[in-house]
Amino acid sequence: MPQGFDILIRKALVIDGTGAERYAADVGVSGDRIAAIGNLAGARGETEIDATGLILAPGFIDSHTHDDRILLSAGDMTAKVSQGVTTVVGGNCGISLAPMPEPVRKPVTPPLDLLDETGDWYRYRTFADYLSALEEQPAATNSAMLVGHTTLRAIAMDDLNRAATPAEIAAMQALVEEAMQAGAIGVSTGLAYPPAQAATTEEVIEVCRPMAAHDGLYATHMRDEGDHTMESLEESFRIASEVGVQLLISHHKLAGVNNHAGRSKPWPDRQADEGAARLS
Ligand SMILES: [Zn+2]
């Protein structure tokens, strides 16, 4: 009897994700597990795939997405699985589809409209409700979700053009605690976007505090990614260190013609240096 697998992938070029050089191998899968990797020329598979000339790799993690709604509305996730993505991280840049304890205000405030411009999908009253929906109707990819500070502001505040009051901060903290208990992986901010621009550093620190006990992640679309990148980095470092959590700077970049030569100092110092250089 030849060795048997549910799926046998023959003659693949394997890149196994460990950093090892690529190598030629057959891969046998039984159930949902890789059962064998090597020369399986004598084996048989219920399904056999000839991978001659193709690369076989573990699924990719798309670590920065806004897939909160599409996981539910188009769960085949064709745009992702067709590229080899098997896990997505959502809830980035301060915007998450949940929680939304009351029907969302319409028209949906940008950038919340990025997830759903109709507002109808902002239907999950708690973060736990949202995660239950994902579990009941599993998408083709795995997902890990952040809870968004801008979404929390839209719930807790009637005027987004100012910093949150202590009572509003307390309301947002309770929602962060509920989300972390339900299974959120951390809190994201989008301090570059108008609905969160008026949030102070202290507001963000306080809102994020409950996630420290859950080993959460602070993911930020920083306040500035151009001339004030250095200050924004300092703010991000301060928030993560005061909360006591790990920091992820989303789409970290240094934009704008003033920065084409790179930057290692905050903007005013750099201007002073360049002024001095011109004078000398
Ligand atoms: Zn962003």
Tab-separated table of C-alpha atoms in Angstrom, residues 19 44 60 66-67 80 112 153 159 161 165 172 189 232 255 272 279:
chain	number	residue	atom	x	y	z
A	19	GLY	CA	14.273	31.823	6.308
A	44	ARG	CA	-0.826	8.757	-3.397
A	60	PHE	CA	0.714	35.345	4.079
A	66	HIS	CA	-9.653	47.615	6.498
A	67	ASP	CA	-11.398	44.279	5.914
A	80	LYS	CA	-6.854	38.215	-0.483
A	112	LEU	CA	-15.668	55.584	9.151
A	153	ARG	CA	-14.946	58.813	19.711
A	159	ASP	CA	-18.417	66.981	19.069
A	161	ASN	CA	-13.542	68.796	17.138
A	165	THR	CA	-13.727	65.045	28.634
A	172	MET	CA	-14.202	54.869	25.809
A	189	THR	CA	-5.647	55.335	16.256
A	232	SER	CA	4.666	62.076	15.677
A	255	ALA	CA	6.398	62.181	2.818
A	272	ALA	CA	18.020	75.933	12.093
A	279	LEU	CA	25.293	81.171	6.475
